[in-house]
Amino acid sequence: MRVVSVVGARPNFVKIAPLAREMKRHRWIVPTLVHTGQHYDDAMSEQFFRDLEIGLPDVNLGVGSASHAVQTAEVIRRLEPLLVGSRPDLVLVVGDVNSTLAAALTAVKLQIPVAHVEAGLRSFDRRMPEEINRLLTDAVADLLFVTEESGRQNLLREGVARDKIHLVGNVMIDALEMFRSRWMRSKIFDVLGLAPDRAYAVVTLHRPSNVDDPATLARFIAALDELSSRLPVIFPVHPRARARLDRGGLAAGASGSAAHANGDRGLVFLDPLGYLDFIALLSRARVVLTDSGGVQEETTGLGVPCLTLRENTERPVTVTHGTNRVIGTDPDCIAKEALRTLEEPPVPRRRPPQWDGHAAGRILSVLRRRWEGAAEVPAAVVRVPMELGAGRDA
Ligand code: UD1
Ligand code: UDP
């Protein structure tokens, strides 16, 4: 089974790592990894390939940053000839970024089956670009791998056939477990001057609705400043937010990766961290404030209190089973809720069903069953589009 996996942005790299490792263990599968180039800074891209031992991608399409339309179109334009030439048996996409949708769309138009890992999540907020990407990717996918029961319910409600949907657990948690011994040895605490018993908070922000408007971003920073009068607040800054912070003069005194948290308190801006250092930092945080999808799941996996600075979440299991609370974006509320969390006893750890580190294995089992089933189908009934058939075995 020739599988082309397509990734493009930071969270995609984390999700593909356990799958890539699992694929290498099976001789019936021939994997190819395509990086669209949506994220390209070392700290947003190569660092993750190193930390997560993914190996170099086979192809980098180099699309870079652009508007939604141009970025999506460029992935489609550059991926199509590659898929026409190689005619894989499956294109596998993960998550909900522009590269996810673009790759799914390219494949389905060539009548190549699409597998979507992390299907079915819905925030029901169509102002989020990710919600559009999720809806459209799921609409064209043939295999929908779901992390939580809400995803299965959402897909059934949208009319997706039951036998296409597979509740397999969460590859983000696979990555967490796969690299546990490595992130536990991270030196980030020494680098930041954080004593082992020091309480601290971690923040990430990158949703356009939170960081694009300077006034909104300034209110977040004011709330974080207030919290930082109680404990160090460590903020590794996503490039989208960095540009806005710099423009608004909101990160005055920030010194990127050299910043040091050696005081009792203070808001510390950092460059984006690599996966191992970031997970190490999350694992011992007293509270995490975030608008990231992945971080909501990882804090649940780690049993660390998480406050989600959004009006909704597409990952409700992190609230019902995990450590997440969705508290909105009102700055008064943010500081108040964070301070309240500091007073509460640590939350007991309860992982959602199947968040056990074996999601990638389950996905490969489903692919294998499908592949063995396909091998039994007589060649005459395999649909090959006329104009593309010539390239099928190229
Ligand atoms: C993208 C995804 C979002 C995901 C996030 C993960 C879409 C629509 N958005 O958002 O769902 O949660 O990645 O981090 O796909 N930039 C750099 N260096 C880079 C990459 C980006 O400087 O390596 C800057 C550029 O100025 C760029 C901006 O960040 O314009 C935004 O990048 P983009 O990939 O368009 O969206 P993200 O906000 O990163
Ligand atoms: N992450 C990281 N370093 C950071 C911030 C995040 O390694 O400085 C990791 C985080 O642990 C998770 C992934 O990046 O695995 C989440 O990516 P992001 O928040 O950018 O995207 P989202 O999950 O919101 O789509």
Coordinates of N, CA, C and O in Angstrom, one line a residue, residues 67-156:
S67 N -2.1 34.4 1.8 CA -3.5 34.5 2.2 C -4.1 33.0 2.1 O -3.4 32.1 1.5
H68 N -5.2 32.8 2.7 CA -5.8 31.5 2.7 C -5.9 30.9 1.3 O -5.6 29.8 1.0
A69 N -6.5 31.7 0.4 CA -6.7 31.3 -1.0 C -5.4 30.9 -1.6 O -5.3 29.8 -2.2
V70 N -4.5 31.8 -1.5 CA -3.2 31.5 -2.3 C -2.5 30.4 -1.7 O -1.9 29.5 -2.4
Q71 N -2.4 30.3 -0.3 CA -1.7 29.2 0.3 C -2.3 27.8 -0.1 O -1.6 26.9 -0.4
T72 N -3.6 27.8 0.0 CA -4.4 26.5 -0.3 C -4.2 26.2 -1.8 O -3.9 25.0 -2.1
A73 N -4.3 27.2 -2.6 CA -4.1 27.0 -4.1 C -2.7 26.5 -4.4 O -2.5 25.6 -5.3
E74 N -1.7 27.1 -3.8 CA -0.3 26.7 -4.1 C -0.1 25.2 -3.7 O 0.6 24.5 -4.4
V75 N -0.7 24.8 -2.5 CA -0.5 23.4 -2.1 C -1.1 22.5 -3.2 O -0.5 21.5 -3.7
I76 N -2.3 22.9 -3.6 CA -3.0 22.0 -4.7 C -2.2 22.0 -6.0 O -1.9 21.0 -6.5
R77 N -1.7 23.2 -6.4 CA -1.0 23.3 -7.6 C 0.3 22.5 -7.6 O 0.7 21.8 -8.6
R78 N 1.0 22.5 -6.5 CA 2.3 21.8 -6.4 C 2.2 20.3 -6.1 O 3.1 19.6 -6.4
L79 N 1.1 20.0 -5.4 CA 0.9 18.6 -5.0 C 0.4 17.7 -6.2 O 0.7 16.5 -6.3
E80 N -0.5 18.4 -7.0 CA -1.2 17.6 -8.0 C -0.2 16.8 -8.9 O -0.4 15.6 -9.1
P81 N 0.8 17.4 -9.5 CA 1.7 16.6 -10.4 C 2.4 15.5 -9.7 O 2.6 14.4 -10.3
L82 N 2.7 15.7 -8.4 CA 3.3 14.6 -7.6 C 2.4 13.4 -7.5 O 2.8 12.3 -7.6
L83 N 1.1 13.7 -7.2 CA 0.2 12.6 -7.0 C -0.2 11.9 -8.4 O -0.4 10.7 -8.5
V84 N -0.3 12.8 -9.4 CA -0.5 12.2 -10.8 C 0.6 11.2 -11.1 O 0.4 10.1 -11.7
G85 N 1.8 11.6 -10.8 CA 3.0 10.8 -11.2 C 3.1 9.6 -10.4 O 3.5 8.5 -10.9
S86 N 2.7 9.6 -9.1 CA 3.0 8.5 -8.2 C 1.8 7.6 -8.0 O 1.9 6.5 -7.6
R87 N 0.6 8.1 -8.2 CA -0.7 7.4 -8.0 C -0.7 6.6 -6.8 O -0.7 5.3 -6.8
P88 N -0.5 7.2 -5.6 CA -0.5 6.4 -4.4 C -1.9 5.7 -4.2 O -2.9 6.1 -4.8
D89 N -1.9 4.7 -3.3 CA -3.2 4.0 -2.9 C -4.0 4.8 -1.9 O -5.2 4.6 -1.8
L90 N -3.3 5.7 -1.2 CA -4.0 6.5 -0.2 C -3.2 7.8 0.1 O -2.0 7.8 0.1
V91 N -3.9 8.9 0.3 CA -3.3 10.1 0.8 C -3.8 10.3 2.2 O -5.0 10.2 2.5
L92 N -2.9 10.4 3.1 CA -3.2 10.6 4.6 C -3.0 12.0 5.0 O -1.9 12.5 4.8
V93 N -4.0 12.6 5.6 CA -3.8 14.0 6.1 C -4.2 14.0 7.6 O -5.0 13.2 8.1
V94 N -3.6 15.0 8.3 CA -3.9 15.1 9.8 C -4.3 16.5 10.1 O -3.9 17.5 9.5
G95 N -5.2 16.6 11.1 CA -5.5 17.9 11.7 C -6.4 18.8 10.8 O -7.3 18.2 10.1
D96 N -6.2 20.1 10.9 CA -7.2 21.0 10.3 C -6.6 22.3 9.7 O -7.3 23.3 9.7
V97 N -5.4 22.2 9.3 CA -4.8 23.4 8.7 C -5.0 23.5 7.2 O -5.6 22.6 6.6
N98 N -4.6 24.6 6.6 CA -4.9 24.8 5.2 C -4.3 23.6 4.4 O -4.8 23.2 3.4
S99 N -3.1 23.2 4.8 CA -2.4 22.1 4.0 C -3.3 20.8 4.1 O -3.2 20.0 3.1
T100 N -4.0 20.6 5.2 CA -4.8 19.4 5.3 C -5.9 19.4 4.3 O -6.1 18.4 3.5
L101 N -6.6 20.5 4.2 CA -7.7 20.6 3.2 C -7.2 20.6 1.8 O -7.7 19.8 1.0
A102 N -6.1 21.3 1.6 CA -5.6 21.4 0.2 C -5.2 20.0 -0.3 O -5.5 19.6 -1.4
A103 N -4.5 19.2 0.5 CA -4.1 17.9 0.1 C -5.3 16.9 -0.1 O -5.3 16.1 -1.0
A104 N -6.2 17.0 0.8 CA -7.4 16.2 0.7 C -8.2 16.5 -0.6 O -8.6 15.5 -1.4
L105 N -8.3 17.7 -0.9 CA -9.0 18.1 -2.2 C -8.2 17.7 -3.4 O -8.8 17.2 -4.4
T106 N -6.9 17.8 -3.4 CA -6.1 17.4 -4.5 C -6.3 15.9 -4.8 O -6.5 15.5 -5.9
A107 N -6.2 15.1 -3.7 CA -6.3 13.7 -3.8 C -7.7 13.3 -4.3 O -7.8 12.5 -5.3
V108 N -8.7 13.8 -3.7 CA -10.1 13.3 -4.1 C -10.4 13.6 -5.5 O -11.1 12.8 -6.2
K109 N -9.9 14.7 -6.0 CA -10.2 15.1 -7.4 C -9.5 14.1 -8.4 O -9.8 14.0 -9.6
L110 N -8.4 13.5 -7.9 CA -7.7 12.5 -8.7 C -8.2 11.1 -8.4 O -7.6 10.1 -8.8
Q111 N -9.3 11.0 -7.6 CA -9.9 9.7 -7.2 C -8.9 8.8 -6.4 O -9.0 7.6 -6.6
I112 N -8.1 9.5 -5.6 CA -7.2 8.8 -4.7 C -7.9 8.8 -3.3 O -8.3 9.9 -2.9
P113 N -8.1 7.7 -2.7 CA -8.8 7.7 -1.4 C -8.0 8.5 -0.4 O -6.8 8.6 -0.4
V114 N -8.7 9.2 0.5 CA -8.2 10.1 1.5 C -8.5 9.5 2.9 O -9.6 9.2 3.2
A115 N -7.5 9.5 3.8 CA -7.7 9.2 5.2 C -7.4 10.5 6.0 O -6.4 11.1 5.8
H116 N -8.4 10.8 6.9 CA -8.2 12.0 7.7 C -8.1 11.6 9.2 O -9.0 11.0 9.8
V117 N -6.9 11.9 9.7 CA -6.6 11.6 11.2 C -7.0 12.9 12.0 O -6.5 13.9 11.7
E118 N -7.9 12.7 12.9 CA -8.4 13.8 13.8 C -9.7 14.3 13.1 O -9.9 15.6 13.0
A119 N -10.5 13.4 12.5 CA -11.7 13.8 11.9 C -12.8 14.1 12.9 O -12.7 13.7 14.0
G120 N -13.8 14.8 12.4 CA -15.1 15.0 13.2 C -15.1 16.1 14.3 O -16.2 16.3 14.8
L121 N -14.0 16.7 14.6 CA -14.0 17.7 15.6 C -14.7 18.9 15.1 O -14.5 19.3 13.9
R122 N -15.6 19.5 15.9 CA -16.4 20.7 15.5 C -16.5 21.7 16.6 O -16.9 21.4 17.7
S123 N -16.1 23.0 16.3 CA -16.3 24.1 17.2 C -17.7 24.7 17.0 O -18.2 25.5 17.8
F124 N -18.3 24.4 15.8 CA -19.5 25.0 15.3 C -19.4 26.5 15.2 O -20.3 27.3 15.3
D125 N -18.2 27.0 15.0 CA -17.9 28.4 14.8 C -17.2 28.6 13.4 O -16.0 28.3 13.3
R126 N -18.0 29.0 12.4 CA -17.4 29.0 11.1 C -16.5 30.2 10.8 O -16.0 30.4 9.7
R127 N -16.4 31.1 11.9 CA -15.4 32.2 11.7 C -14.0 31.6 11.8 O -13.0 32.3 11.5
M128 N -13.8 30.4 12.4 CA -12.5 29.8 12.6 C -12.1 29.2 11.2 O -12.8 28.3 10.7
P129 N -10.9 29.6 10.7 CA -10.5 28.9 9.4 C -10.4 27.4 9.6 O -10.7 26.7 8.6
E130 N -10.1 26.9 10.7 CA -9.9 25.5 11.0 C -11.2 24.8 10.9 O -11.3 23.6 10.4
E131 N -12.3 25.4 11.3 CA -13.6 24.8 11.2 C -14.0 24.5 9.7 O -14.5 23.4 9.4
I132 N -13.7 25.4 8.9 CA -14.0 25.2 7.4 C -13.1 24.1 6.9 O -13.6 23.2 6.2
N133 N -11.9 24.1 7.3 CA -11.0 23.0 6.9 C -11.4 21.7 7.3 O -11.4 20.7 6.6
R134 N -11.9 21.6 8.6 CA -12.4 20.3 9.1 C -13.6 19.8 8.3 O -13.7 18.6 8.0
L135 N -14.6 20.7 8.2 CA -15.8 20.3 7.5 C -15.6 19.8 6.1 O -16.1 18.8 5.7
L136 N -14.7 20.5 5.4 CA -14.5 20.2 4.0 C -13.6 18.9 3.8 O -13.9 18.1 3.0
T137 N -12.6 18.8 4.7 CA -11.8 17.6 4.6 C -12.6 16.4 4.9 O -12.5 15.4 4.2
D138 N -13.4 16.5 6.0 CA -14.2 15.3 6.3 C -15.3 15.0 5.2 O -15.6 13.8 5.0
A139 N -15.7 16.0 4.5 CA -16.7 15.7 3.5 C -16.2 14.9 2.3 O -16.9 14.2 1.6
V140 N -14.8 15.0 2.1 CA -14.3 14.2 1.0 C -13.4 13.0 1.4 O -13.0 12.3 0.6
A141 N -13.3 12.8 2.7 CA -12.4 11.7 3.2 C -13.2 10.4 3.1 O -14.4 10.3 3.2
D142 N -12.4 9.3 2.8 CA -12.9 8.0 2.8 C -12.8 7.2 4.1 O -13.6 6.4 4.4
L143 N -11.8 7.6 4.8 CA -11.5 7.0 6.1 C -11.4 8.1 7.1 O -10.6 9.0 6.9
L144 N -12.2 8.0 8.2 CA -12.2 9.2 9.1 C -11.8 8.6 10.5 O -12.6 7.9 11.1
F145 N -10.6 9.0 10.9 CA -10.1 8.5 12.2 C -10.4 9.6 13.3 O -9.9 10.7 13.2
V146 N -11.1 9.1 14.3 CA -11.7 10.1 15.3 C -11.0 9.9 16.6 O -10.7 8.8 17.0
T147 N -10.8 11.1 17.3 CA -10.1 11.0 18.6 C -11.0 10.9 19.8 O -10.6 10.5 20.9
E148 N -12.3 11.3 19.6 CA -13.2 11.3 20.8 C -14.6 11.1 20.3 O -15.0 11.3 19.1
E149 N -15.5 10.6 21.2 CA -16.9 10.2 20.8 C -17.6 11.4 20.1 O -18.4 11.2 19.2
S150 N -17.4 12.6 20.6 CA -18.1 13.8 20.0 C -17.9 13.8 18.5 O -18.7 14.2 17.7
G151 N -16.6 13.5 18.1 CA -16.3 13.5 16.6 C -17.1 12.5 15.9 O -17.6 12.8 14.8
R152 N -17.3 11.3 16.5 CA -18.1 10.3 15.8 C -19.6 10.7 15.6 O -20.2 10.6 14.6
Q153 N -20.1 11.3 16.7 CA -21.5 11.8 16.7 C -21.6 12.9 15.6 O -22.6 13.0 14.9
N154 N -20.7 13.8 15.6 CA -20.7 15.0 14.6 C -20.8 14.4 13.2 O -21.6 14.9 12.4
L155 N -19.9 13.4 12.9 CA -19.9 12.9 11.6 C -21.2 12.1 11.2 O -21.7 12.3 10.1
L156 N -21.7 11.4 12.1 CA -22.9 10.6 11.9 C -24.0 11.6 11.6 O -24.8 11.5 10.7

